[in-house]
Short mmCIF file of C-alpha atoms in Angstrom, two decimals:
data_model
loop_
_atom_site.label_atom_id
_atom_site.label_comp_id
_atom_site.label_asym_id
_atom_site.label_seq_id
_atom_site.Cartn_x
_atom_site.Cartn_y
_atom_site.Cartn_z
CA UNK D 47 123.90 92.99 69.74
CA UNK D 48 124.20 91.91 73.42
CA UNK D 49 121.47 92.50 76.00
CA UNK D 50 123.23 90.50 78.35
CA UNK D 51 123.97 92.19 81.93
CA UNK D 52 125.19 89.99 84.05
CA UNK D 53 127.76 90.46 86.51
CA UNK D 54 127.30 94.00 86.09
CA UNK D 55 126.41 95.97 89.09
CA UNK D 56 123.12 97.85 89.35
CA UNK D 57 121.16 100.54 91.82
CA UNK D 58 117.12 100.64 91.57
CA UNK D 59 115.80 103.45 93.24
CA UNK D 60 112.08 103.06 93.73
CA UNK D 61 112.13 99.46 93.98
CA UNK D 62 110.13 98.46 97.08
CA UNK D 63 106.90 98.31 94.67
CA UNK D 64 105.77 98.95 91.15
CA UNK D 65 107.75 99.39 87.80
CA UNK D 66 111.29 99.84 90.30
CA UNK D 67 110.33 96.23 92.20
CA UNK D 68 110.09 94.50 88.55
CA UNK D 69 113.47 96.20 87.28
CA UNK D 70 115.37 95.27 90.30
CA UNK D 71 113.77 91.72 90.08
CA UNK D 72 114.29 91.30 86.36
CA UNK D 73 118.20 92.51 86.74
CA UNK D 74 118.57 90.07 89.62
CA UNK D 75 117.03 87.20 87.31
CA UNK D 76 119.90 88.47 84.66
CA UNK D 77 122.75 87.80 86.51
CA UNK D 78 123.21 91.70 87.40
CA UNK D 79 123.98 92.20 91.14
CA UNK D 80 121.05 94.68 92.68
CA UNK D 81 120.69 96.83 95.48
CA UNK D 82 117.08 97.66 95.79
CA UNK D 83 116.50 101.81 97.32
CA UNK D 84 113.48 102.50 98.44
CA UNK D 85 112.23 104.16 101.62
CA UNK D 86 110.09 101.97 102.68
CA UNK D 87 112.38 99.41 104.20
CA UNK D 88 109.43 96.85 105.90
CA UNK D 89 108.07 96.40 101.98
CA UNK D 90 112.11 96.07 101.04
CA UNK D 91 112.47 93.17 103.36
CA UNK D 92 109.12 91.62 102.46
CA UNK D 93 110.07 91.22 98.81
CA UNK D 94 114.16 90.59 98.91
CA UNK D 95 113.54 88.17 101.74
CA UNK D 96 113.49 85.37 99.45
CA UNK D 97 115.61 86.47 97.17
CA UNK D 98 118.56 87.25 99.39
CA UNK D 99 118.20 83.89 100.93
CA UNK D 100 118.17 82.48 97.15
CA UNK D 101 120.91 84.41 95.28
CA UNK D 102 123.90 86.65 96.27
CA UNK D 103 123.39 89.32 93.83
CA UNK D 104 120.76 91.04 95.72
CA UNK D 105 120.89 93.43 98.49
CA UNK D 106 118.76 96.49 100.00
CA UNK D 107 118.95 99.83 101.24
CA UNK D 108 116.25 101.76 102.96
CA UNK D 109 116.52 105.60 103.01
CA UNK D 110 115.21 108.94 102.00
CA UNK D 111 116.91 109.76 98.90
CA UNK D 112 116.07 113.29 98.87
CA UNK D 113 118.96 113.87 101.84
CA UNK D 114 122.35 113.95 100.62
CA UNK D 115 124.03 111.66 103.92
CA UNK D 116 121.29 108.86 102.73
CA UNK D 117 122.31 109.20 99.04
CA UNK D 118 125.89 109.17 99.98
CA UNK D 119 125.35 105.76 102.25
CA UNK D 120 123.50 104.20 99.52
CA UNK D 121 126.83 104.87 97.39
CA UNK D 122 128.99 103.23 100.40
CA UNK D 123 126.50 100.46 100.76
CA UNK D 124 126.72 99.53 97.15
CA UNK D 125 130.43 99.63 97.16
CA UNK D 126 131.20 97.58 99.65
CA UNK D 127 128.83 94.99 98.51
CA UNK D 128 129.57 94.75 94.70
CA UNK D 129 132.93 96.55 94.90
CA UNK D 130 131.38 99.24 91.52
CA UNK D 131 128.67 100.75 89.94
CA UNK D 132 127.54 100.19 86.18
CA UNK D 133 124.32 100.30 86.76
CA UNK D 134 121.47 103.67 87.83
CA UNK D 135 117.86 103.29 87.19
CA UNK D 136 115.99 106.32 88.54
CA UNK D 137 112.64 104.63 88.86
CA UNK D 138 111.48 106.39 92.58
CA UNK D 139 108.58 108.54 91.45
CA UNK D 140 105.68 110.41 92.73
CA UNK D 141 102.29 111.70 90.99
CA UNK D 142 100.37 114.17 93.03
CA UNK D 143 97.04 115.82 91.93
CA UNK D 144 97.56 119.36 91.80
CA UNK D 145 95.24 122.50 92.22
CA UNK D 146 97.09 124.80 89.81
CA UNK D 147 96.31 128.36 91.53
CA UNK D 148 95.85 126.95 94.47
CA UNK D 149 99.95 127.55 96.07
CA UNK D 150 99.27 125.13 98.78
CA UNK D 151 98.26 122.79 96.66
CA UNK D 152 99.90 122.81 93.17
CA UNK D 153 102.44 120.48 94.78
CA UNK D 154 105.10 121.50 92.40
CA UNK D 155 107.80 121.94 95.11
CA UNK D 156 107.24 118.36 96.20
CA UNK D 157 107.27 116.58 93.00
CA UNK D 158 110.43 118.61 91.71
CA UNK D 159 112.19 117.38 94.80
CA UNK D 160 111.19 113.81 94.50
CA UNK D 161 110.90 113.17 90.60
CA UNK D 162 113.78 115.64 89.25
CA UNK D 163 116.11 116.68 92.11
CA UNK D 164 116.57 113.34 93.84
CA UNK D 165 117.55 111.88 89.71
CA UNK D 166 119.91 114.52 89.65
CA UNK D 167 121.43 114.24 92.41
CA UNK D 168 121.71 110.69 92.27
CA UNK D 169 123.46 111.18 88.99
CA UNK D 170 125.64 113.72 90.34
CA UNK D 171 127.14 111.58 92.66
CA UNK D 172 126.82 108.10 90.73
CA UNK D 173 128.52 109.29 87.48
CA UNK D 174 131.15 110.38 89.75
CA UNK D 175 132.01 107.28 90.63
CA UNK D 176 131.75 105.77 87.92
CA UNK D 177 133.98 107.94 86.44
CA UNK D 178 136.95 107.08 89.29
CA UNK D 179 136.70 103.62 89.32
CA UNK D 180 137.45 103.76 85.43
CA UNK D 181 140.31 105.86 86.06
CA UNK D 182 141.27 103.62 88.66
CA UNK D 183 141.44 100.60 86.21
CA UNK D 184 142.97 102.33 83.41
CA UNK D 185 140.30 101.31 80.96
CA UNK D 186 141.07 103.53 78.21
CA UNK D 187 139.18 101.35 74.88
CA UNK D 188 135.33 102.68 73.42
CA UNK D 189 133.16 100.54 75.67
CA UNK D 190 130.32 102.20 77.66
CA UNK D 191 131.34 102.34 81.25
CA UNK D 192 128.10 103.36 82.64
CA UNK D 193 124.20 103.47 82.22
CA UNK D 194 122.07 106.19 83.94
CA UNK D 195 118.06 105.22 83.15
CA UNK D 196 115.56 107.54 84.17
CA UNK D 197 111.61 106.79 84.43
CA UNK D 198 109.65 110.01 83.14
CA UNK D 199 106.02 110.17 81.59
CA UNK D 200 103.94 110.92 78.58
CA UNK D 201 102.74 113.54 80.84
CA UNK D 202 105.75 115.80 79.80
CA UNK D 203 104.17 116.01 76.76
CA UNK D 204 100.79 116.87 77.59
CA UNK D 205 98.44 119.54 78.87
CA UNK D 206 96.70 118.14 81.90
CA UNK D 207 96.16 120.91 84.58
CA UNK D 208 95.10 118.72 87.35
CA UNK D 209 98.69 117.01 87.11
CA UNK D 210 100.52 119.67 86.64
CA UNK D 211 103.41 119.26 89.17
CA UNK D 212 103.96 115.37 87.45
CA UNK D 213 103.88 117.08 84.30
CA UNK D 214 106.14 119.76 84.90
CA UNK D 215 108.47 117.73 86.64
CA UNK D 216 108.50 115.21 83.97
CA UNK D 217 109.56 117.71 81.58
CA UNK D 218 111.95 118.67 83.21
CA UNK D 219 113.79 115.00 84.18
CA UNK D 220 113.24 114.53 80.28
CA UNK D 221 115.46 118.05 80.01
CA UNK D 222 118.33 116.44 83.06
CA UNK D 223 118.42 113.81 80.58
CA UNK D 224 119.68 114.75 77.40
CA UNK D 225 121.71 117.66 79.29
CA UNK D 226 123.73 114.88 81.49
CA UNK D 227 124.07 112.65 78.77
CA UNK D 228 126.05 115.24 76.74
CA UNK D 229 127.99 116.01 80.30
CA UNK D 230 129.13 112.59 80.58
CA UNK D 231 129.62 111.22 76.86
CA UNK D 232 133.14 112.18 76.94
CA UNK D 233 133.50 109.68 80.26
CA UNK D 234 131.35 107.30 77.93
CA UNK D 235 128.44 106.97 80.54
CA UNK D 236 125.36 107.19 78.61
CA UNK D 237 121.79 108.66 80.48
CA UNK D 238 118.62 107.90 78.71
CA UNK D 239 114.59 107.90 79.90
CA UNK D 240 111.52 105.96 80.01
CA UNK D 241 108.34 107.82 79.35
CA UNK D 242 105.84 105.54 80.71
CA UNK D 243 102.51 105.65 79.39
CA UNK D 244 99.28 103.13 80.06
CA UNK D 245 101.78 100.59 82.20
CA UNK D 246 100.50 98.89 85.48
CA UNK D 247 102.25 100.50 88.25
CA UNK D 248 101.63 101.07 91.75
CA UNK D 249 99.93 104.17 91.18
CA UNK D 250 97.76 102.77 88.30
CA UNK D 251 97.26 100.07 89.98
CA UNK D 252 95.92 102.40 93.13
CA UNK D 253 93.56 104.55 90.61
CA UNK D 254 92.30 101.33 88.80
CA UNK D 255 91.14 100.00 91.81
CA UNK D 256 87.23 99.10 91.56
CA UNK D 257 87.87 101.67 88.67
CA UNK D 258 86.45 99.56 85.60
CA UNK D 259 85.26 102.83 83.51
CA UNK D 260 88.41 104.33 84.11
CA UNK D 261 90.40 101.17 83.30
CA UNK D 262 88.34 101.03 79.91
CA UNK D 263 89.24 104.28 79.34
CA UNK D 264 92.46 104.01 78.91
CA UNK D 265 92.35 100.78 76.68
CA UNK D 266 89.71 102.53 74.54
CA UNK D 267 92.73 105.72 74.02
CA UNK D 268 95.79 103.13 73.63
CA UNK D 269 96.16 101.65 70.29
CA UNK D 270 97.51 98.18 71.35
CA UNK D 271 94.41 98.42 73.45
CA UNK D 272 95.48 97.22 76.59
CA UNK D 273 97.26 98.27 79.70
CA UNK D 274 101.52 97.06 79.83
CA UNK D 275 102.48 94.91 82.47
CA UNK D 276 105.41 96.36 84.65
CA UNK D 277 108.18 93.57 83.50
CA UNK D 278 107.69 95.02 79.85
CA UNK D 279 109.45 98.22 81.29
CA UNK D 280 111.90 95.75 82.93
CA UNK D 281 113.27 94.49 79.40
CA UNK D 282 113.04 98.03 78.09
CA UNK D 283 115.32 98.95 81.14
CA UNK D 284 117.56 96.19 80.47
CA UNK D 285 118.19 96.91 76.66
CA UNK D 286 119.29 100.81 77.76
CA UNK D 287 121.37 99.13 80.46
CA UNK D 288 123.11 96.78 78.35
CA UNK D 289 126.49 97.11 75.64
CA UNK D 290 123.42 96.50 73.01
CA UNK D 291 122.30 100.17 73.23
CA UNK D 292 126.00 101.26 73.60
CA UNK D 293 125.57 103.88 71.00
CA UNK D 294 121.96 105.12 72.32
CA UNK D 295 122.18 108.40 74.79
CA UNK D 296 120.23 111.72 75.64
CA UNK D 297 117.26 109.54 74.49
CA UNK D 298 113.70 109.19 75.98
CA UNK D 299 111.86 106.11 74.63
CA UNK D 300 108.11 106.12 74.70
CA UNK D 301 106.66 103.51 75.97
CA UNK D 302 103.02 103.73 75.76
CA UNK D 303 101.33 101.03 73.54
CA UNK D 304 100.75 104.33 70.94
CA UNK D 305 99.11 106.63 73.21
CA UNK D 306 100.93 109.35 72.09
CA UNK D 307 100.24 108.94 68.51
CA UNK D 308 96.54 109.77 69.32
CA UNK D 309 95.57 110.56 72.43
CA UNK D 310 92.91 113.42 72.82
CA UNK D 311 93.24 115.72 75.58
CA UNK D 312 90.69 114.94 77.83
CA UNK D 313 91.91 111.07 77.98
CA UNK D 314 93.22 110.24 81.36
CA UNK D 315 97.07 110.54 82.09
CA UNK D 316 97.48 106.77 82.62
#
């Protein structure tokens, strides 16, 4: 089995901070070539400075994914700087508090357009090229041509009112998944999730923050009893992007250090 990714090309959405940031990064550090998405472009330059100066595998983009003209760029952009796509890690993501019958603040709207819509219709238009530029080569033999990852929760799984939006619209991504990876299996491009459980990223890392009862909280409701670092997601991400898991599709992998296998209600989200 072969993990190895290099020279493959790869888009990061979400990847100015948090879980994204240490995908993109780890890919870069594989010999993948990267563009980094995110809309925050100041943080994009902040962290690819060095690396652009260091390797030429990595490159950014800065634009609101949720427009079609900025999605469609991103596609150009990554084209003319790799020449193809292999590579789509979903990883922009948003978790809102929500008042559940309050309709101005349920937030649902907002995190369907962010968290599922924007996955989809990054998909939508990724897969498609994906698919041409196999066409275009003639490559006709059993090999995966593609990898579409998308980062979902435990949430999707649980009752938690006052995240209801994040829930729902994990649910739902978990759904796009295993319905576009049974669209596309026939053009051998395989789509598969991450639900992320107890891992540090940028908005754990925000509700953490001078947070030690809460932090203790979730160690107490994790059986590995502690919180995962972001690059463990990163080698998770780079096993579904790899020819190793070229027979694994429609699949969301848990990773949660076991929180699933216990966790009570009331426990927090996290």
């Amino acid at each position: 089995m072969t993990l190895a990714i290099s020279g493959k090309t790869a888009v990061v959405t979400g990847a100015a901070n948090g879980v994204g940031l240490a995908i993109a990064r780890h890919f870069v550090e594989r010999g993948a070539n990267v563009m980094f998405a995110d809309m925050d472009e100041a943080r994009l330059a902040e962290e690819l400075g060095a690396v652009e100066d260091e390797k030429g595998n990595a490159r950014y983009f800065a634009g609101d994914l949720r427009e079609k003209l900025t999605r469609a760029n991103l596609l150009s952009a990554t084209i003319d700087a790799f020449d193809r796509i292999d590579i789509l890690v979903n990883a922009s993501r948003q978790m809102m508090a929500s008042e559940p019958m309050n309709p101005k603040a349920d937030h649902v709207e907002e995190l369907l357009s962010q968290n599922l819509m924007t996955s989809l219709r990054m998909t939508q238009a990724f897969a498609k090229r994906m698919i041409e530029q196999t066409e275009e080569t003639g490559d006709d033999d059993e090999r995966p041509q593609g990898s579409i990852i998308n980062l979902s929760s435990i949430a999707a799984r649980r009752t938690m009112p006052e995240l209801l939006a994040y829930s729902v619209s994990s649910a739902a991504l978990d759904q796009l998944t295993r319905s576009m990876a049974v669209t596309l299996a026939p053009h051998r491009i395989r789509v598969n999730a991450i639900a992320l459980g107890s891992v540090m990223s940028a908005s754990l890392q925000g509700a953490l923050k001078e947070d030690d009862e809460h932090r203790q909280s979730i160690v107490d409701n994790t059986p590995l009893g502690r919180i995962a670092g972001a690059s463990e997601l990163a080698e998770v991400a780079q096993f579904l992007a790899s020819d190793g898991s070229g027979f694994v599709t429609g699949q969301v992998l848990t990773v949660d250090g076991g929180r699933t296998l216990v966790d009570t209600v009331d426990a927090p989200i996290h």
